[in-house]
Coordinates of C-alpha atoms in Angstrom, one line a residue:
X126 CA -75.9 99.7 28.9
X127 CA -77.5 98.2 26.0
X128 CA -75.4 99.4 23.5
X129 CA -72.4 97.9 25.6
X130 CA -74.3 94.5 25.5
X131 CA -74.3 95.1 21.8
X132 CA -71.1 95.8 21.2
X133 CA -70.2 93.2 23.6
X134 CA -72.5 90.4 21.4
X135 CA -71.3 91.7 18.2
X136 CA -67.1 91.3 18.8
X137 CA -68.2 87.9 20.0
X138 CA -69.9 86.5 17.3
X139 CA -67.0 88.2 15.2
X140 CA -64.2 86.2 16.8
X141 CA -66.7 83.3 16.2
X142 CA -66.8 84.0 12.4
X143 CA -63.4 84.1 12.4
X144 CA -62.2 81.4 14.2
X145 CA -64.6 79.3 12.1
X146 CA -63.2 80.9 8.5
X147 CA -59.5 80.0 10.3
X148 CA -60.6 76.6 10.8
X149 CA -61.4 76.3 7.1
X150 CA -58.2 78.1 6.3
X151 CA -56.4 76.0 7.8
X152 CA -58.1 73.0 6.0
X153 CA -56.0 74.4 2.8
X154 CA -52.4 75.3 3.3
X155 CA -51.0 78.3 2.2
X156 CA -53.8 78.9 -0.2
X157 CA -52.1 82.2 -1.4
X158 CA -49.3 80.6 -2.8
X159 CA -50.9 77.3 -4.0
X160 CA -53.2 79.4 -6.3
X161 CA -50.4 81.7 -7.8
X162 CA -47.8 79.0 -8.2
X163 CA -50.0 75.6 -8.9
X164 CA -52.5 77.4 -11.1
X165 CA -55.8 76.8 -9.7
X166 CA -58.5 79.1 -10.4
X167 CA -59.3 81.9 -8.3
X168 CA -62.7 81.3 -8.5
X169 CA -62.8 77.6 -7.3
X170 CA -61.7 78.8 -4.0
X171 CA -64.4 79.9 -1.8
X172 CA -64.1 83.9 -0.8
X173 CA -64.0 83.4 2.7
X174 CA -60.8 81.1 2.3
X175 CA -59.8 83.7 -0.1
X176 CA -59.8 86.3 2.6
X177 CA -58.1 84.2 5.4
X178 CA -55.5 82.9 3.3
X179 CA -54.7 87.0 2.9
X180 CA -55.6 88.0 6.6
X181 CA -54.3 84.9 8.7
X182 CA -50.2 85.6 7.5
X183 CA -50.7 89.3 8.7
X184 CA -52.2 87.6 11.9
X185 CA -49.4 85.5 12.4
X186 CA -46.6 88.4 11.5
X187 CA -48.3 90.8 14.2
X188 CA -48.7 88.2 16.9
X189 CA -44.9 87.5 16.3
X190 CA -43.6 90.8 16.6
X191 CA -45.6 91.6 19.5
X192 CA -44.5 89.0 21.3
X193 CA -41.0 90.3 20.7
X194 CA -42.2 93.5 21.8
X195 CA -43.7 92.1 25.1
X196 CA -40.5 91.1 25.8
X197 CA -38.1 93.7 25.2
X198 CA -36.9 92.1 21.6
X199 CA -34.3 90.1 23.0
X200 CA -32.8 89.2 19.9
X201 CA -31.4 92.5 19.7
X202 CA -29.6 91.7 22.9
X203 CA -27.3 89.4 21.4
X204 CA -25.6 88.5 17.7
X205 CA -28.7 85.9 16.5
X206 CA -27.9 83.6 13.2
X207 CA -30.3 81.4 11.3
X208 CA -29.7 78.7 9.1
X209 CA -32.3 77.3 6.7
X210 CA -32.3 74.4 3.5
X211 CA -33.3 71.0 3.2
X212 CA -30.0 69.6 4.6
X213 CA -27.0 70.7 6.6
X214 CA -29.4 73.0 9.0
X215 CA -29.0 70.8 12.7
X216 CA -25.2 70.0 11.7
X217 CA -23.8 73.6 11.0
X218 CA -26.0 74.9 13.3
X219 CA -24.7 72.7 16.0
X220 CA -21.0 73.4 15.1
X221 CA -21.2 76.9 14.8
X222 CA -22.7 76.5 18.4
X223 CA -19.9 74.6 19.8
X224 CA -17.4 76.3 17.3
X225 CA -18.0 79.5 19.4
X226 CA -18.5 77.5 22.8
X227 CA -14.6 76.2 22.5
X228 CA -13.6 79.8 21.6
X229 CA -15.0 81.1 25.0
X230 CA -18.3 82.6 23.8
X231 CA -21.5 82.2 25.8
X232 CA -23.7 80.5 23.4
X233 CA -27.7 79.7 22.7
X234 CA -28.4 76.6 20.3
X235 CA -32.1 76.4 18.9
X236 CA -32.4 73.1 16.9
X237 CA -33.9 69.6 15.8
X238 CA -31.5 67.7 18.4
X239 CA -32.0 69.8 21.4
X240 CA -31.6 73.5 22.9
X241 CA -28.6 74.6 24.3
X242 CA -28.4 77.6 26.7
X243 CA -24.5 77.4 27.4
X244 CA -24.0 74.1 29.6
X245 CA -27.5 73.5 29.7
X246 CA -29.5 71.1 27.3
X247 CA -33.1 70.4 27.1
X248 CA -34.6 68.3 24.3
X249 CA -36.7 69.9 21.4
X250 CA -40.0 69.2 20.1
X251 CA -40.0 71.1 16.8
X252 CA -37.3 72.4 15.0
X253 CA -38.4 76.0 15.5
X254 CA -40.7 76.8 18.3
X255 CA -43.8 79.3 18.5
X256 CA -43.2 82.8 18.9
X257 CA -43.7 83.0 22.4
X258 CA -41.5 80.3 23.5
X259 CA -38.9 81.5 20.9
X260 CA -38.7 85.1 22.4
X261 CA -39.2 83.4 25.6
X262 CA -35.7 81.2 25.2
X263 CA -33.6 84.2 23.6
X264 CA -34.7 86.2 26.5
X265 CA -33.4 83.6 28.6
X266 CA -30.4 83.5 26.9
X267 CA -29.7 87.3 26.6
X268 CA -30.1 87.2 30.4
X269 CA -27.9 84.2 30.9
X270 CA -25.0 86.0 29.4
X271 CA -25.5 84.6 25.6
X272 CA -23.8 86.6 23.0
X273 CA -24.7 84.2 20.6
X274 CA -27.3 81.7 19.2
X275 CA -28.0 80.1 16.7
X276 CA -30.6 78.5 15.1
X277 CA -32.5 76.5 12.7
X278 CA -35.1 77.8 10.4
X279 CA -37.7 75.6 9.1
X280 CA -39.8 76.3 6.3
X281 CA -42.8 75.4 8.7
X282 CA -41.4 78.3 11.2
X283 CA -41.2 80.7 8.1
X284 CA -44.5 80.0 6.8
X285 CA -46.1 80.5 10.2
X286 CA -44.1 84.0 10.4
X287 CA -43.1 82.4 13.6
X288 CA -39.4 84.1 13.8
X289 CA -40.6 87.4 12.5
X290 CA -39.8 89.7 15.2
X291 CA -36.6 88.5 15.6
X292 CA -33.6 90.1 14.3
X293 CA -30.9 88.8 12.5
X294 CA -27.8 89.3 12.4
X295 CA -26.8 86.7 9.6
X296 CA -28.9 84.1 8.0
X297 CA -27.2 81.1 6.0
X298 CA -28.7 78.5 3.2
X299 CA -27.5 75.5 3.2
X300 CA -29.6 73.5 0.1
X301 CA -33.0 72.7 -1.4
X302 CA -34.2 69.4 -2.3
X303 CA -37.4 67.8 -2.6
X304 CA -39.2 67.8 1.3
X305 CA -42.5 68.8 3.0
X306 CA -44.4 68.5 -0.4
X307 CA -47.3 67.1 1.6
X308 CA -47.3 70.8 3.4
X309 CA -46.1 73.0 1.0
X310 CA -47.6 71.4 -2.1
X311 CA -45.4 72.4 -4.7
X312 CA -41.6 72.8 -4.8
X313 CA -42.4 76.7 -5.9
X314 CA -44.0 77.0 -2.2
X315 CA -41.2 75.5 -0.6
X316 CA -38.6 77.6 -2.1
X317 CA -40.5 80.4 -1.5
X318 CA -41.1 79.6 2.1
X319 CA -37.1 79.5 2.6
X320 CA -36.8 82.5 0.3
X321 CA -38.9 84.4 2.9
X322 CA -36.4 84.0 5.4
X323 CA -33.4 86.1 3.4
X324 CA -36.6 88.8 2.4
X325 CA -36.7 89.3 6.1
X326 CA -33.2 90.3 6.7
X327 CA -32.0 93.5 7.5
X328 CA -29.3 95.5 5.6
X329 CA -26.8 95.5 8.1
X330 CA -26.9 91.4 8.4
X331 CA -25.1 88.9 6.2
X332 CA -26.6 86.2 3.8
X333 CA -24.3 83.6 3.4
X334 CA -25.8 81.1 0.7
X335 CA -24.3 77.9 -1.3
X336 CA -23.8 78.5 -4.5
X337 CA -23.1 74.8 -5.8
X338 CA -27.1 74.8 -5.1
X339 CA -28.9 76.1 -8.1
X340 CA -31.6 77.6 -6.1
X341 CA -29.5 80.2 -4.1
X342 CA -29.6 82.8 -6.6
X343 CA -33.1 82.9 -6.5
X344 CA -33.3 82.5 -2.4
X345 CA -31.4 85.9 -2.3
X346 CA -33.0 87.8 -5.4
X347 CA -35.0 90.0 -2.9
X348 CA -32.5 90.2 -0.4
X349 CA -31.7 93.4 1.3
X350 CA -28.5 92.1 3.6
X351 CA -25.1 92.0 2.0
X352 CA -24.9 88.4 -0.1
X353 CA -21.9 85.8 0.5
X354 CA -21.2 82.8 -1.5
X355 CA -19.3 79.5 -0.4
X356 CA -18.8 76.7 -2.6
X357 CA -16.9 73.6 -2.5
X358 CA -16.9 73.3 -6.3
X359 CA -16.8 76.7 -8.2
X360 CA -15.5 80.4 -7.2
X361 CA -17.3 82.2 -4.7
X362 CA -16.2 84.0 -1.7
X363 CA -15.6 81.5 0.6
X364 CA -14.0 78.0 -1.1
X365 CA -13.0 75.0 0.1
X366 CA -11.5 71.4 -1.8
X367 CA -11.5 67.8 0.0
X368 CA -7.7 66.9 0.2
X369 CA -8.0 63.3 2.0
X370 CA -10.8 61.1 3.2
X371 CA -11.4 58.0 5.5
X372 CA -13.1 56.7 8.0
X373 CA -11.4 58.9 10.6
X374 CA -12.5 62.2 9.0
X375 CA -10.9 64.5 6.1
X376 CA -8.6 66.6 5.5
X377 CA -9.9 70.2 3.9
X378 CA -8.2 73.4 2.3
X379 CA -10.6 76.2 3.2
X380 CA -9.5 79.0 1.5
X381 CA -5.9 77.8 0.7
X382 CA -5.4 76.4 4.5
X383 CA -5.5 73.2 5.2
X384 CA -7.5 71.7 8.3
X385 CA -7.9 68.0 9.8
X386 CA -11.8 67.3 10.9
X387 CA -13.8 64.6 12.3
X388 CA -16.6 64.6 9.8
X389 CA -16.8 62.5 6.2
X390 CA -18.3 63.0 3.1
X391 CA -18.6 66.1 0.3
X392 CA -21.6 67.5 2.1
X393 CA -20.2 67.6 5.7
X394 CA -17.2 69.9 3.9
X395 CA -20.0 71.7 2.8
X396 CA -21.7 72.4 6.4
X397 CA -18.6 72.9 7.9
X398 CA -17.1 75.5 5.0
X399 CA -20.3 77.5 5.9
X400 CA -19.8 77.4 9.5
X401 CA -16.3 78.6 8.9
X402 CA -17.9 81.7 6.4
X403 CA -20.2 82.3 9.5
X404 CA -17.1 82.7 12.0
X405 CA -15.4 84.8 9.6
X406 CA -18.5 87.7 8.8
X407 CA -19.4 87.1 12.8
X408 CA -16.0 88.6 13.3
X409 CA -13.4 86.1 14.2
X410 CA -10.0 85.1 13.0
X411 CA -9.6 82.8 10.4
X412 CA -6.6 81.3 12.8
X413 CA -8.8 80.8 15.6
X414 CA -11.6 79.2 14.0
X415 CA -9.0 76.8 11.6
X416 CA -7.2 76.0 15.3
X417 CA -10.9 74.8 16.8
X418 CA -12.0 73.2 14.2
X419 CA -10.4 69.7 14.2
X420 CA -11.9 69.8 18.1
X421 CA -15.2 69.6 16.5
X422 CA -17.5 66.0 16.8
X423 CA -20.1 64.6 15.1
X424 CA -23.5 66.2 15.7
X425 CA -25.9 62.5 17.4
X426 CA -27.9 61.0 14.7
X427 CA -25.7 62.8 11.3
X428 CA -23.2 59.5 10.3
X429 CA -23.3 58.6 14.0
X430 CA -21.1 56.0 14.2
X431 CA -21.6 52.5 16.7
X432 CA -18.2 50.2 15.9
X433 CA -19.7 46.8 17.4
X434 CA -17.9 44.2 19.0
X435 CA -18.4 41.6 16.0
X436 CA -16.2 43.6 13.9
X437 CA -18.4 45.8 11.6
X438 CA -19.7 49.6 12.1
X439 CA -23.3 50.8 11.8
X440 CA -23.7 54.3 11.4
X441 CA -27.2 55.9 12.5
X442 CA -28.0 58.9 10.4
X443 CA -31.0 61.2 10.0
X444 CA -31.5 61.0 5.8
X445 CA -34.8 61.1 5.3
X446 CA -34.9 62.3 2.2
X447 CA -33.5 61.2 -1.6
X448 CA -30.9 63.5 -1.8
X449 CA -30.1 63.0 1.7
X450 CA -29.5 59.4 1.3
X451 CA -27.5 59.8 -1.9
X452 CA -25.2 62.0 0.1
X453 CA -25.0 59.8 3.0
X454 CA -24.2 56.7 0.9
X455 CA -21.7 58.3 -1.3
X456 CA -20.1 59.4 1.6
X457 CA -19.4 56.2 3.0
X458 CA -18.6 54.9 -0.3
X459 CA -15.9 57.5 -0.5
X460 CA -14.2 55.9 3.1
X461 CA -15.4 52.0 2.4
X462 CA -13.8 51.8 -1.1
X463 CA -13.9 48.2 -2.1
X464 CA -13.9 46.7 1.5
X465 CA -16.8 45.2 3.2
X466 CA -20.7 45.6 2.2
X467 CA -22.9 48.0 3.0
X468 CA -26.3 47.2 4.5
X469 CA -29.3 49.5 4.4
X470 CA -32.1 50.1 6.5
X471 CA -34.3 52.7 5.8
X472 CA -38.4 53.9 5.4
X473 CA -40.4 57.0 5.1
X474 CA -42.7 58.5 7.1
X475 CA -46.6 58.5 7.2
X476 CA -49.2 61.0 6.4
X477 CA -46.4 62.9 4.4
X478 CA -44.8 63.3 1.2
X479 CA -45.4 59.9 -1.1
X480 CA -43.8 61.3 -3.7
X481 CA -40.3 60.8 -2.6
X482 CA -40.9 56.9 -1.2
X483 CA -40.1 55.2 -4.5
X484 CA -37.1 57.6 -4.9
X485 CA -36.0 56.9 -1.5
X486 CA -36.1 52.9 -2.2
X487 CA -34.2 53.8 -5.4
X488 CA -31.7 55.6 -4.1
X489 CA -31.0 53.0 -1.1
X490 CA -30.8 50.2 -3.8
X491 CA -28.5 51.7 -6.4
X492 CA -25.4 52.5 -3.6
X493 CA -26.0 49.4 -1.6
X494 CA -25.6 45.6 -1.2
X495 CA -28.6 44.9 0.7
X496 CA -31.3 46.8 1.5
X497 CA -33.9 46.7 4.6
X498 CA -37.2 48.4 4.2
X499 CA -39.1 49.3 7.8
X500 CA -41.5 51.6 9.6
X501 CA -40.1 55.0 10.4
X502 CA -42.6 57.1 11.7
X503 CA -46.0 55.5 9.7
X504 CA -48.6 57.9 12.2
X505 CA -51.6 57.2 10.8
X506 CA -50.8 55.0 7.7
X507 CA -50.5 51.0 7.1
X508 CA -46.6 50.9 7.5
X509 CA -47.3 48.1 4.6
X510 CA -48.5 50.5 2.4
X511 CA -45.7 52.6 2.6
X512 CA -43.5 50.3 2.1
X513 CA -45.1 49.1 -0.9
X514 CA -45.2 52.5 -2.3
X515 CA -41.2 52.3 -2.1
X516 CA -41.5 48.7 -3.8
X517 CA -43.3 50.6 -6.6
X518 CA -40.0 52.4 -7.6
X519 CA -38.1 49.3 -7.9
X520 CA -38.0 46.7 -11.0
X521 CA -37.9 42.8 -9.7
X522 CA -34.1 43.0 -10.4
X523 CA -33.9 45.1 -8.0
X524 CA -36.0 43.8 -5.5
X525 CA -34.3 40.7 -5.1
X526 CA -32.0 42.2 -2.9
X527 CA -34.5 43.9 -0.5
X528 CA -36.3 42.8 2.5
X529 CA -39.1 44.1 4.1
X530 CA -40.0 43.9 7.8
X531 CA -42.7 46.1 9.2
X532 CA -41.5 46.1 12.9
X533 CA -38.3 48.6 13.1
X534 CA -36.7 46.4 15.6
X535 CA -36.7 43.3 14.1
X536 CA -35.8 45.4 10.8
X537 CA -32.9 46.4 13.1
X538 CA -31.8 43.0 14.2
X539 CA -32.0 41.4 10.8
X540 CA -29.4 44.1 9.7
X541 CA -27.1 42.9 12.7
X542 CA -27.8 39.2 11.4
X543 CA -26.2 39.9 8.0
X544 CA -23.6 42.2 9.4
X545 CA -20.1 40.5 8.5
X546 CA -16.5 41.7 9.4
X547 CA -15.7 44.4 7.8
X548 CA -19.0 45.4 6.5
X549 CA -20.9 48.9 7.2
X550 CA -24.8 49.1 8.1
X551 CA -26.3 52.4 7.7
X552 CA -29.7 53.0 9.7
X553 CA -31.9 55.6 8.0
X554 CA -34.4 58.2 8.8
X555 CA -34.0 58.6 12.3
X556 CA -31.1 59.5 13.5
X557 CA -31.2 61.4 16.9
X558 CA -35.1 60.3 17.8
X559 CA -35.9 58.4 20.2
X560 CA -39.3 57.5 20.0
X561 CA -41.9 56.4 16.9
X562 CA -44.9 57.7 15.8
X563 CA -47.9 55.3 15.4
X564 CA -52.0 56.0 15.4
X565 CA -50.5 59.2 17.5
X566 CA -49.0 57.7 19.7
X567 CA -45.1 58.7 20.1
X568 CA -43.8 55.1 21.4
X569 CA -39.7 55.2 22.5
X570 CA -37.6 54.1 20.2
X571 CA -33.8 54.6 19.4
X572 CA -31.7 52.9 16.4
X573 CA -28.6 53.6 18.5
X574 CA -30.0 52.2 21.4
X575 CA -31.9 49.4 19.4
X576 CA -28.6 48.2 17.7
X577 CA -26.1 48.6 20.9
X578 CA -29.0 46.0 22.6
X579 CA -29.0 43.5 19.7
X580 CA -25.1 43.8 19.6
X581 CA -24.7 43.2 23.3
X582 CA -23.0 46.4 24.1
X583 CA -25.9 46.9 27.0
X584 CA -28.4 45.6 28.6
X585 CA -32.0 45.3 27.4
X586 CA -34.7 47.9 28.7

């Protein structure tokens, strides 16, 4: 009896030693990748973080693929497809989900906006749950008569081996820029953390990767599944070239046919190319998914457009990120011309990458007329402060034609204020939220719903 005791004391003092080393672990993020790629020295970093930052990944793997085990790996049930990059993920995702919806498939969506099990729609928290609730929803979805689903794969999820377990039938990469630097640390860990993803497919899947990204060589270089390229600039195996564009949508040849859609800009032919790629190594005709196409919409928050009574559009987009922006205002470049002004309203968020605030700033001052700096989600941080860190990256030329305003609704209604005929006013960073982080505290908040008050297209809350 004793010795039971003993035994009894000893496992729990060892899963109090541990949870305290994971505590510490967790303190530093992805230690074993910061110290090969950043250079630190080994022996800087104390030997029980050592150990965890080695034990804690094959933690999270096993939990994950037990829990698919527990319940029955679902996602063997049904044709599961994952997209990963910095941009594109929620809008081909989406697509592809209601690509395969108008085609008569029963469909599963897993994504920022919202999850989808057929009809039904539920809103998201993260972007790519926990194992549990992951296996938990394709379990769902097998039994609900899914054949496919698709989802978004964020490089949090791959770091915390949250969709190993699952398999793949396809995985897709859309592009890398500069993001989650305040999680990852270094651009190295980031790519590597998206990388991870195409390490974890199976041979008999398909990696479909842009290759007008100079990263996707590298995302695949370990790859066991068979490699597919699309590109909307050079050769590859699936190509396509923007024939028209306005404010109604474009016109695109994908592989030598051409298609009407209602989506603008280089990078929405992008998403939409790989969503077509998708359909095509998923098995379907390119005449069917050419003939559904132009019944596609715009994904809510991605160039969400809000045409107001006094004449001028806003569009409410989720660019949070330079390259993001520069996309997103070249695009509506590309349908404005030399009509009208374009009005910008942007921030960054709190507690997160700094790095990127000035270029963010930048970027919204060198393709606009005006530019609005505001809150997006400041968390724990002086919303001033960030906005002065995006000041930083501007010269007093510049600055002359921005204005700052803390408070995201009056930032909101100054924008309507300047609004003319004619002109476009692009709201930044948020896109399909509703709701704003500050001191923890997630208060509701919508740009859509913000700007169709101001303009008088409903009634105040």
């Amino acid at each position: 009896m004793l010795n039971i005791l003993l035994i009894v004391l000893l496992a729990m003092l060892t899963l109090v030693a541990t949870g305290m080393l994971f505590l510490q672990y967790m303190r530093r993020v992805n230690i074993e990748r910061d110290l090969h790629f950043a250079g630190e020295d080994i022996h800087s970093v104390p030997l029980s973080m050592r150990i965890m930052a080695k034990v804690v990944p094959v933690l999270r793997t096993a939990h994950s693929k037990v829990v698919a085990w527990w319940y029955g790996h679902p996602s063997e049930k049904l044709k599961l497809v994952g997209v990963t990059g910095t941009n594109g993920k929620t809008t081909t995702a989406t697509v592809l989900y209601e690509l395969f919806r108008k085609m008569g498939h029963r469909c599963g969506l897993i994504s920022t906006v919202c999850i989808c099990i057929n009809d039904e729609k539920q809103p998201a928290v993260i972007t790519t749950p926990g194992a549990v609730q992951l296996n938990r929803l394709i379990d769902r979805m097998a039994k609900e008569g899914c054949e496919y689903v698709f989802m978004e794969c964020s490089s949090h999820g791959l770091v915390h081996k949250r969709v190993r377990g699952l398999h793949f039938a396809g995985g897709i990469f859309t592009n890398l820029t500069r993001d989650h630097l305040d999680y990852h640390r270094t651009f190295a860990n980031y790519r590597n953390a998206k990388k991870s993803f195409f390490d974890m497919l199976p041979p008999q899947a398909f990696a479909l990767v842009n290759s007008d990204d100079d990263n996707s060589l590298s995302i695949v270089s370990d790859c066991k599944a068979t490699v597919k390229t699309y590109s909307i600039q050079h050769p590859a195996d699936f190509t396509a070239h923007v024939l028209r564009c306005d404010k109604e949508g474009m016109r695109l040849e994908i592989v030598g046919r051409e298609v009407d859609v209602h989506f603008i800009g280089r990078f929405n032919a992008s998403n939409l190319l790989a969503v077509y790629a998708a359909a095509v190594l998923l098995g379907k005709k390119p005449d069917d998914i050419l003939a559904a196409m132009p019944l596609m919409r715009n994904v809510p928050g991605r160039l969400q457009p809000v045409h107001t009574p006094q004449g001028w559009t806003a569009l409410v987009d989720y660019a949070h990120t330079p390259d993001a922006l520069q996309k997103v205002l070249t695009a509506i470049h590309e349908v404005m011309g030399d009509k009208g002004r374009l009005i910008t309203l942007c921030g960054a968020s709190g507690n997160r990458d700094k790095g990127k605030r000035p270029l963010m700033a930048q970027e919204a001052v060198r393709q606009s007329d005006y530019v609005i700096l505001t809150s997006d989600n400041p968390r724990f941080e002086d919303p001033q402060e960030i906005i002065n860190d995006m000041l930083a990256g501007l010269d007093e030329t510049q600055k002359k034609k921005v204005v700052s305003i803390i408070d995201r609704r009056e930032a909101v209604r100054k924008a309507c204020e300047m609004a003319q005929r004619g002109d476009v006013v692009l709201l930044a960073g948020k896109g399909h939220e509703d709701y704003q982080n500050i001191n923890g505290l997630h208060l509701h908040f919508s740009d859509k719903e913000t700007l169709m008050e101001i303009c008088g297209m409903i009634k105040s809350q």
